[in-house]
Coordinates of N, CA and C in Angstrom, one line a residue:
M1 N -1.3 210.0 95.5 CA -1.6 208.7 96.2 C -0.4 207.8 95.9
E2 N 0.0 207.2 97.0 CA 1.2 206.3 96.9 C 0.8 205.0 96.3
A3 N 1.7 204.5 95.4 CA 1.4 203.2 94.8 C 1.6 202.0 95.8
S4 N 0.7 201.1 95.7 CA 0.7 200.0 96.6 C 1.9 199.1 96.3
A5 N 2.4 198.4 97.3 CA 3.6 197.6 97.1 C 3.2 196.4 96.3
P6 N 4.1 195.9 95.4 CA 3.8 194.8 94.5 C 3.6 193.5 95.3
P7 N 2.7 192.6 94.9 CA 2.6 191.4 95.7 C 3.8 190.5 95.6
P8 N 4.1 189.8 96.7 CA 5.4 189.0 96.7 C 5.3 187.9 95.6
L9 N 6.4 187.6 95.0 CA 6.5 186.6 93.9 C 6.3 185.2 94.5
A10 N 5.6 184.4 93.8 CA 5.4 183.0 94.2 C 6.8 182.3 94.2
P11 N 7.1 181.5 95.2 CA 8.4 180.8 95.1 C 8.4 179.8 94.0
H12 N 9.6 179.5 93.5 CA 9.8 178.5 92.4 C 9.3 177.2 92.9
P13 N 8.7 176.4 91.9 CA 8.2 175.1 92.3 C 9.1 174.2 93.0
L14 N 10.4 174.2 92.7 CA 11.4 173.4 93.4 C 11.6 173.9 94.8
V15 N 11.6 175.2 95.0 CA 11.7 175.7 96.3 C 10.5 175.3 97.2
R16 N 9.3 175.5 96.6 CA 8.1 175.1 97.3 C 8.2 173.6 97.6
L17 N 8.7 172.8 96.7 CA 8.8 171.3 97.0 C 9.7 171.0 98.2
V18 N 10.8 171.7 98.3 CA 11.7 171.5 99.4 C 11.1 171.9 100.7
L19 N 10.4 173.1 100.7 CA 9.7 173.6 101.9 C 8.6 172.7 102.3
D20 N 7.8 172.2 101.3 CA 6.7 171.3 101.7 C 7.2 170.0 102.2
A21 N 8.3 169.4 101.6 CA 8.9 168.2 102.1 C 9.5 168.4 103.6
S22 N 10.1 169.5 103.8 CA 10.6 169.8 105.1 C 9.5 169.9 106.1
G23 N 8.4 170.6 105.7 CA 7.2 170.7 106.6 C 6.6 169.4 106.9
A24 N 6.4 168.5 105.9 CA 5.9 167.2 106.2 C 6.8 166.4 107.1
L25 N 8.1 166.5 106.9 CA 9.0 165.8 107.7 C 8.9 166.3 109.2
L26 N 8.8 167.6 109.3 CA 8.7 168.2 110.7 C 7.4 167.6 111.4
K27 N 6.3 167.5 110.7 CA 5.1 166.9 111.3 C 5.4 165.5 111.7
L28 N 6.0 164.7 110.9 CA 6.4 163.3 111.3 C 7.3 163.3 112.5
E29 N 8.2 164.2 112.5 CA 9.2 164.2 113.7 C 8.4 164.6 114.9
R30 N 7.4 165.4 114.8 CA 6.6 165.8 116.0 C 6.0 164.6 116.6
W31 N 5.4 163.7 115.7 CA 4.7 162.5 116.2 C 5.8 161.5 116.7
L32 N 6.9 161.4 116.1 CA 8.0 160.5 116.6 C 8.5 161.0 118.0
I33 N 8.7 162.3 118.1 CA 9.1 162.8 119.4 C 8.1 162.4 120.5
T34 N 6.8 162.6 120.2 CA 5.8 162.3 121.2 C 5.8 160.8 121.5
G35 N 5.9 160.0 120.5 CA 5.9 158.5 120.7 C 7.1 158.1 121.5
L36 N 8.3 158.6 121.1 CA 9.5 158.2 121.8 C 9.5 158.7 123.3
M37 N 8.9 159.8 123.6 CA 8.8 160.3 124.9 C 7.9 159.4 125.7
T38 N 6.8 159.0 125.1 CA 5.9 158.1 125.7 C 6.5 156.7 126.0
L39 N 7.3 156.2 125.0 CA 8.0 155.0 125.2 C 9.0 155.1 126.3
L40 N 9.7 156.1 126.3 CA 10.8 156.3 127.4 C 10.1 156.4 128.8
T41 N 9.0 157.1 128.9 CA 8.3 157.2 130.2 C 7.9 155.8 130.6
A42 N 7.3 155.0 129.7 CA 6.8 153.7 130.0 C 8.0 152.8 130.4
L43 N 9.1 152.9 129.7 CA 10.3 152.0 130.1 C 10.8 152.4 131.5
V44 N 10.9 153.7 131.8 CA 11.3 154.1 133.1 C 10.4 153.6 134.2
L45 N 9.1 153.6 134.0 CA 8.1 153.2 135.0 C 8.2 151.6 135.1
I46 N 8.4 150.9 134.0 CA 8.6 149.5 134.1 C 9.9 149.1 134.9
N47 N 10.9 149.9 134.6 CA 12.2 149.7 135.3 C 12.1 149.9 136.8
V48 N 11.4 151.0 137.2 CA 11.2 151.2 138.6 C 10.4 150.1 139.3
A49 N 9.3 149.7 138.6 CA 8.4 148.7 139.2 C 9.1 147.4 139.3
T50 N 9.8 147.0 138.3 CA 10.4 145.6 138.4 C 11.6 145.6 139.4
R51 N 12.3 146.7 139.5 CA 13.4 146.8 140.5 C 12.8 146.8 141.9
Y52 N 11.7 147.5 142.1 CA 11.1 147.6 143.4 C 10.6 146.2 143.8
S53 N 10.1 145.5 142.9 CA 9.5 144.1 143.2 C 10.6 143.1 143.3
G54 N 11.8 143.4 143.0 CA 12.9 142.5 143.1 C 13.1 141.6 141.9
M55 N 12.5 142.0 140.8 CA 12.6 141.2 139.6 C 13.0 142.1 138.4
P56 N 14.2 142.7 138.4 CA 14.6 143.7 137.4 C 14.7 143.0 136.0
L57 N 14.3 143.8 135.0 CA 14.4 143.4 133.6 C 15.6 144.2 133.0
Y58 N 16.7 143.5 132.8 CA 17.9 144.3 132.4 C 17.8 144.8 131.0
W59 N 17.0 144.2 130.2 CA 16.9 144.7 128.8 C 16.2 146.1 128.8
V60 N 15.4 146.4 129.8 CA 14.8 147.7 129.9 C 15.8 148.8 129.9
D61 N 16.9 148.6 130.7 CA 17.9 149.7 130.7 C 18.5 150.0 129.3
E62 N 18.8 148.9 128.6 CA 19.3 149.1 127.3 C 18.3 149.7 126.3
A63 N 17.1 149.3 126.4 CA 16.0 149.9 125.6 C 15.8 151.4 125.9
S64 N 16.0 151.7 127.2 CA 15.8 153.1 127.6 C 16.9 154.0 127.0
V65 N 18.2 153.4 127.0 CA 19.3 154.2 126.4 C 19.1 154.4 124.9
Y66 N 18.6 153.4 124.2 CA 18.4 153.6 122.7 C 17.2 154.5 122.5
A67 N 16.2 154.5 123.3 CA 15.1 155.4 123.2 C 15.6 156.9 123.3
V68 N 16.4 157.1 124.3 CA 17.0 158.4 124.5 C 17.8 158.9 123.3
V69 N 18.6 158.0 122.8 CA 19.5 158.3 121.6 C 18.6 158.7 120.4
W70 N 17.6 157.9 120.1 CA 16.7 158.2 119.0 C 16.0 159.5 119.2
L71 N 15.5 159.7 120.5 CA 14.8 160.9 120.8 C 15.7 162.1 120.6
T72 N 16.9 162.0 121.0 CA 17.9 163.1 120.9 C 18.1 163.5 119.4
F73 N 18.3 162.5 118.6 CA 18.6 162.9 117.2 C 17.4 163.4 116.4
V74 N 16.2 162.8 116.7 CA 15.0 163.2 116.1 C 14.7 164.7 116.5
G75 N 14.8 164.9 117.8 CA 14.6 166.3 118.4 C 15.6 167.3 117.8
A76 N 16.9 166.9 117.6 CA 17.9 167.8 117.0 C 17.5 168.1 115.6
S77 N 17.0 167.2 114.8 CA 16.6 167.5 113.5 C 15.5 168.5 113.4
A78 N 14.5 168.3 114.3 CA 13.3 169.2 114.3 C 13.8 170.6 114.8
M79 N 14.7 170.7 115.7 CA 15.2 171.9 116.2 C 16.0 172.7 115.1
T80 N 16.6 172.0 114.2 CA 17.2 172.6 113.0 C 16.3 173.4 112.2
R81 N 15.1 172.8 111.9 CA 14.1 173.5 111.1 C 13.5 174.6 111.8
L82 N 13.3 174.4 113.1 CA 12.7 175.5 113.9 C 13.6 176.6 114.3
R83 N 14.9 176.5 113.9 CA 15.9 177.4 114.2 C 16.1 177.6 115.7
M84 N 16.1 176.5 116.4 CA 16.3 176.5 117.8 C 17.6 176.0 118.2
D85 N 18.5 175.9 117.2 CA 19.9 175.4 117.5 C 20.7 176.6 118.1
F86 N 21.8 176.2 118.7 CA 22.6 177.2 119.5 C 23.2 178.3 118.5
A87 N 23.3 179.5 119.0 CA 23.9 180.6 118.2 C 24.6 181.5 119.1
V88 N 25.8 181.9 118.6 CA 26.6 182.9 119.4 C 26.4 184.3 118.6
T89 N 25.8 185.2 119.3 CA 25.5 186.5 118.6 C 26.3 187.7 119.1
M90 N 27.5 187.4 119.7 CA 28.3 188.5 120.1 C 28.8 189.4 119.0
V91 N 29.0 188.8 117.8 CA 29.4 189.6 116.7 C 28.3 190.2 115.9
T92 N 27.3 189.3 115.6 CA 26.2 189.7 114.7 C 25.3 190.8 115.4
D93 N 25.3 190.9 116.7 CA 24.5 191.9 117.4 C 25.1 193.3 117.1
K94 N 26.4 193.4 116.7 CA 27.1 194.6 116.5 C 27.2 195.0 115.0
L95 N 26.6 194.1 114.1 CA 26.7 194.3 112.7 C 25.4 195.1 112.2
G96 N 25.6 195.7 111.1 CA 24.4 196.3 110.4 C 23.5 195.3 109.8
P97 N 22.3 195.7 109.4 CA 21.3 194.7 108.9 C 21.9 193.9 107.7
R98 N 22.6 194.5 106.8 CA 23.1 193.8 105.6 C 24.2 192.8 106.0
S99 N 25.1 193.2 106.9 CA 26.2 192.3 107.3 C 25.6 191.2 108.2
A100 N 24.6 191.5 109.0 CA 24.0 190.5 109.8 C 23.3 189.4 109.0
R101 N 22.7 189.9 107.9 CA 22.0 188.9 107.0 C 23.1 188.0 106.3
V102 N 24.2 188.6 105.9 CA 25.3 187.8 105.3 C 25.8 186.8 106.3
A103 N 26.0 187.2 107.6 CA 26.5 186.3 108.6 C 25.5 185.2 108.8
K104 N 24.2 185.5 108.8 CA 23.1 184.5 109.0 C 23.2 183.5 107.8
L105 N 23.4 184.0 106.6 CA 23.5 183.1 105.5 C 24.7 182.1 105.6
V106 N 25.8 182.7 106.0 CA 27.0 181.9 106.2 C 26.8 180.8 107.3
A107 N 26.1 181.2 108.4 CA 25.8 180.2 109.4 C 24.9 179.1 109.0
T108 N 23.8 179.5 108.2 CA 22.9 178.5 107.7 C 23.6 177.6 106.7
G109 N 24.4 178.2 105.9 CA 25.2 177.4 104.9 C 26.1 176.4 105.6
G110 N 26.7 176.9 106.7 CA 27.6 176.0 107.5 C 26.8 174.8 108.1
V111 N 25.6 175.0 108.5 CA 24.8 173.9 109.0 C 24.5 172.9 107.9
L112 N 24.2 173.4 106.7 CA 23.9 172.5 105.6 C 25.2 171.7 105.2
A113 N 26.3 172.4 105.2 CA 27.6 171.8 104.8 C 27.9 170.7 105.8
F114 N 27.7 170.9 107.1 CA 27.9 169.9 108.1 C 27.0 168.7 107.9
A115 N 25.7 169.0 107.7 CA 24.8 167.9 107.5 C 25.2 167.0 106.3
L116 N 25.6 167.7 105.2 CA 26.0 166.9 104.0 C 27.3 166.1 104.2
A117 N 28.2 166.7 105.0 CA 29.4 166.0 105.4 C 29.1 164.7 106.2
L118 N 28.1 164.9 107.1 CA 27.6 163.8 107.9 C 27.0 162.7 107.0
V119 N 26.3 163.1 106.0 CA 25.7 162.1 105.1 C 26.8 161.3 104.4
A120 N 27.8 162.0 103.9 CA 29.0 161.3 103.3 C 29.7 160.4 104.3
M121 N 29.9 160.8 105.5 CA 30.5 160.0 106.5 C 29.7 158.7 106.8
C122 N 28.4 158.9 106.9 CA 27.5 157.7 107.1 C 27.6 156.7 105.9
W123 N 27.6 157.3 104.7 CA 27.7 156.4 103.5 C 29.0 155.6 103.6
I124 N 30.1 156.2 103.9 CA 31.4 155.5 104.0 C 31.4 154.5 105.1
W125 N 30.8 154.9 106.3 CA 30.8 154.0 107.5 C 29.9 152.8 107.2
M126 N 28.7 153.0 106.8 CA 27.7 151.9 106.6 C 28.0 151.1 105.3
D127 N 28.6 151.8 104.3 CA 29.1 151.1 103.1 C 28.0 150.2 102.5
P128 N 26.8 150.7 102.1 CA 25.8 149.8 101.6 C 26.2 149.1 100.3
V129 N 27.0 149.8 99.5 CA 27.5 149.1 98.2 C 28.4 148.0 98.5
G130 N 29.3 148.1 99.5 CA 30.2 147.1 99.9 C 29.6 145.8 100.4
I131 N 28.6 146.0 101.3 CA 27.9 144.8 101.8 C 27.0 144.2 100.8
A132 N 26.5 145.0 99.9 CA 25.6 144.4 98.8 C 26.5 143.6 97.9
R133 N 27.7 144.0 97.6 CA 28.6 143.2 96.8 C 28.9 141.8 97.4
K134 N 28.8 141.7 98.7 CA 29.1 140.4 99.4 C 27.8 139.7 99.6
G135 N 26.7 140.1 98.9 CA 25.5 139.3 99.0 C 24.8 139.5 100.4
F136 N 25.1 140.6 101.0 CA 24.7 140.9 102.4 C 25.1 139.8 103.4
D137 N 26.2 139.2 103.1 CA 26.8 138.3 104.1 C 27.7 139.1 105.0
A138 N 27.2 139.3 106.2 CA 27.9 140.2 107.2 C 29.2 139.7 107.6
R139 N 29.4 138.4 107.8 CA 30.7 137.8 108.2 C 31.7 137.9 107.1
E140 N 31.3 137.6 105.9 CA 32.3 137.8 104.8 C 32.7 139.2 104.5
Y141 N 31.7 140.1 104.7 CA 32.0 141.5 104.5 C 33.0 142.0 105.6
A142 N 32.7 141.6 106.9 CA 33.6 142.0 108.0 C 35.0 141.4 107.8
A143 N 35.1 140.2 107.3 CA 36.4 139.6 107.2 C 37.3 140.4 106.2
E144 N 36.7 140.9 105.1 CA 37.4 141.6 104.1 C 37.6 143.1 104.5
S145 N 36.6 143.8 105.0 CA 36.7 145.2 105.2 C 37.1 145.6 106.7
F146 N 37.0 144.7 107.6 CA 37.3 144.9 109.0 C 36.2 145.9 109.6
N147 N 35.1 146.0 108.9 CA 33.9 146.8 109.4 C 32.9 145.8 110.0
F148 N 32.9 145.7 111.3 CA 32.0 144.7 112.0 C 30.7 145.3 112.4
L149 N 30.2 146.4 111.8 CA 29.0 147.0 112.1 C 27.8 146.0 111.9
Y150 N 27.9 145.2 110.9 CA 26.7 144.3 110.5 C 26.8 142.9 111.2
T151 N 27.8 142.7 112.0 CA 27.9 141.4 112.7 C 27.6 141.6 114.2
E152 N 27.7 142.8 114.7 CA 27.5 143.1 116.2 C 26.0 143.1 116.5
R153 N 25.8 142.7 117.8 CA 24.4 142.7 118.4 C 24.5 143.3 119.7
T154 N 23.4 143.9 120.2 CA 23.4 144.5 121.5 C 23.5 143.5 122.6
Q155 N 23.8 143.9 123.8 CA 24.2 143.0 124.8 C 23.0 142.2 125.4
T156 N 21.9 142.9 125.6 CA 20.7 142.2 126.3 C 19.6 142.0 125.3
L157 N 19.3 143.0 124.5 CA 18.2 142.9 123.5 C 18.5 141.9 122.4
E158 N 19.8 141.7 122.1 CA 20.2 140.9 121.0 C 19.7 141.4 119.6
W159 N 19.6 142.7 119.5 CA 19.2 143.4 118.3 C 20.4 143.7 117.4
P160 N 20.3 143.6 116.1 CA 21.4 144.0 115.3 C 21.8 145.5 115.5
V161 N 23.1 145.8 115.7 CA 23.5 147.1 116.1 C 23.3 148.1 114.9
W162 N 23.4 147.6 113.7 CA 23.3 148.5 112.5 C 21.8 149.0 112.4
V163 N 20.8 148.3 112.9 CA 19.5 148.8 112.8 C 19.3 150.0 113.8
L164 N 19.8 149.9 115.0 CA 19.7 150.9 115.9 C 20.5 152.2 115.5
Q165 N 21.6 151.9 114.8 CA 22.5 153.0 114.4 C 22.1 153.7 113.1
L166 N 21.0 153.2 112.5 CA 20.4 153.8 111.4 C 20.0 155.2 111.6
I167 N 19.8 155.6 112.9 CA 19.4 156.9 113.3 C 20.4 157.9 112.8
M168 N 21.7 157.6 112.7 CA 22.7 158.5 112.2 C 22.5 159.0 110.8
P169 N 22.4 158.0 109.8 CA 22.1 158.5 108.4 C 20.7 159.1 108.3
I170 N 19.7 158.7 109.1 CA 18.4 159.3 109.0 C 18.5 160.7 109.5
F171 N 19.2 160.9 110.6 CA 19.4 162.3 111.1 C 20.1 163.2 110.1
A172 N 21.1 162.6 109.5 CA 21.9 163.4 108.6 C 21.1 163.9 107.4
L173 N 20.3 163.0 106.8 CA 19.4 163.3 105.7 C 18.3 164.3 106.1
C174 N 17.7 164.1 107.3 CA 16.7 165.0 107.7 C 17.2 166.4 108.0
M175 N 18.4 166.4 108.6 CA 19.0 167.7 108.9 C 19.4 168.4 107.7
S176 N 19.8 167.7 106.6 CA 20.2 168.3 105.4 C 19.0 169.0 104.7
L177 N 17.8 168.3 104.8 CA 16.6 168.8 104.2 C 16.2 170.1 104.9
H178 N 16.2 170.0 106.2 CA 15.8 171.2 107.0 C 16.7 172.4 106.8
A179 N 18.0 172.1 106.8 CA 19.0 173.1 106.6 C 18.8 173.8 105.2
L180 N 18.5 173.0 104.2 CA 18.3 173.5 102.9 C 17.1 174.4 102.8
A181 N 16.0 174.0 103.5 CA 14.8 174.8 103.6 C 15.1 176.1 104.3
N182 N 15.9 176.1 105.4 CA 16.2 177.3 106.1 C 17.0 178.2 105.2
L183 N 18.0 177.6 104.4 CA 18.8 178.5 103.6 C 18.0 179.1 102.5
L184 N 17.0 178.4 101.9 CA 16.2 179.0 100.8 C 15.4 180.2 101.4
E185 N 14.9 180.0 102.6 CA 14.2 181.1 103.2 C 15.1 182.3 103.5
D186 N 16.3 182.0 104.0 CA 17.3 183.1 104.3 C 17.7 183.8 103.0
L187 N 17.7 183.1 101.9 CA 18.0 183.7 100.6 C 16.9 184.5 100.0
R188 N 15.8 184.5 100.8 CA 14.5 185.2 100.4 C 13.9 184.6 99.1
L189 N 14.1 183.4 98.8 CA 13.5 182.7 97.7 C 12.1 182.3 98.0
A190 N 11.7 182.4 99.3 CA 10.4 182.0 99.8 C 10.2 182.7 101.1
P191 N 9.0 183.1 101.5 CA 8.8 183.6 102.8 C 9.0 182.6 103.9
Q192 N 9.5 183.0 105.1 CA 9.7 182.1 106.2 C 8.4 181.6 106.7
R193 N 8.3 180.3 106.8 CA 7.1 179.6 107.2 C 7.0 179.5 108.8
K194 N 5.8 179.5 109.2 CA 5.5 179.3 110.7 C 5.2 177.9 110.9
H195 N 5.4 177.4 112.1 CA 5.1 176.0 112.5 C 4.3 176.0 113.7
P196 N 2.9 176.2 113.6 CA 2.1 176.4 114.7 C 2.1 175.2 115.7
A197 N 2.3 174.0 115.2 CA 2.3 172.8 116.1 C 3.4 172.9 117.1
F198 N 4.5 173.6 116.8 CA 5.6 173.8 117.7 C 5.6 175.1 118.4
D199 N 4.7 176.0 118.0 CA 4.7 177.4 118.5 C 3.6 177.6 119.6
A200 N 4.0 177.3 120.8 CA 3.0 177.5 121.9 C 2.6 178.9 122.1
A201 N 3.5 179.8 121.8 CA 3.2 181.2 122.0 C 2.3 181.8 121.0
N202 N 2.2 181.2 119.8 CA 1.3 181.7 118.8 C 0.6 180.6 118.1
P203 N -0.4 179.9 118.8 CA -1.1 178.8 118.2 C -1.9 179.1 117.0
E204 N -2.2 180.3 116.7 CA -3.0 180.7 115.6 C -2.2 180.9 114.3
A205 N -0.9 180.8 114.4 CA -0.1 181.0 113.2 C -0.4 180.0 112.2
V206 N -0.2 180.3 111.0 CA -0.4 179.4 109.9 C 0.8 179.4 109.0
N207 N 1.0 178.3 108.2 CA 2.1 178.3 107.3 C 2.0 179.3 106.2

């Protein structure tokens, strides 16, 4: 009689923490995507109605652009965790299982490296330490650093530009977390999780 296969080892608590945090973030992103798509649809309908009536609201155009920008970055972060990002498989399709696994690890590690580099770039660009040293005085900070991020406002909405551009560091952090979760799964430190809320083909799947 053949011996039964040993049960899979439970993932390390830190690994489970990363995967749970990524899963919770993915659920939040799902709601944000739904909300932003609803907002974008409403803005487009308002734009059509006001232009047809001869009373266009120009701020709606700008709001629509920023809604699309936020929707794009939130969606891109979710796609990272769902492994729906673009991949070129011309080489990996011809590799053996072991070599293909190594190539997959390199690709996932590259995504994580890119995300962390983006985090570093956003830190330098937004320079939270620098503006804090100036007592959050945007004009004084701009005069010394020539970084006018905190003094600019949008053309029609008159919103601070830095608030809208917060999506960049948010995206970088979220992408880093998702890429780390993917890498831990590819290293086989934990079984790959399913995401039934995003899986229309298999709605009965569970994490």
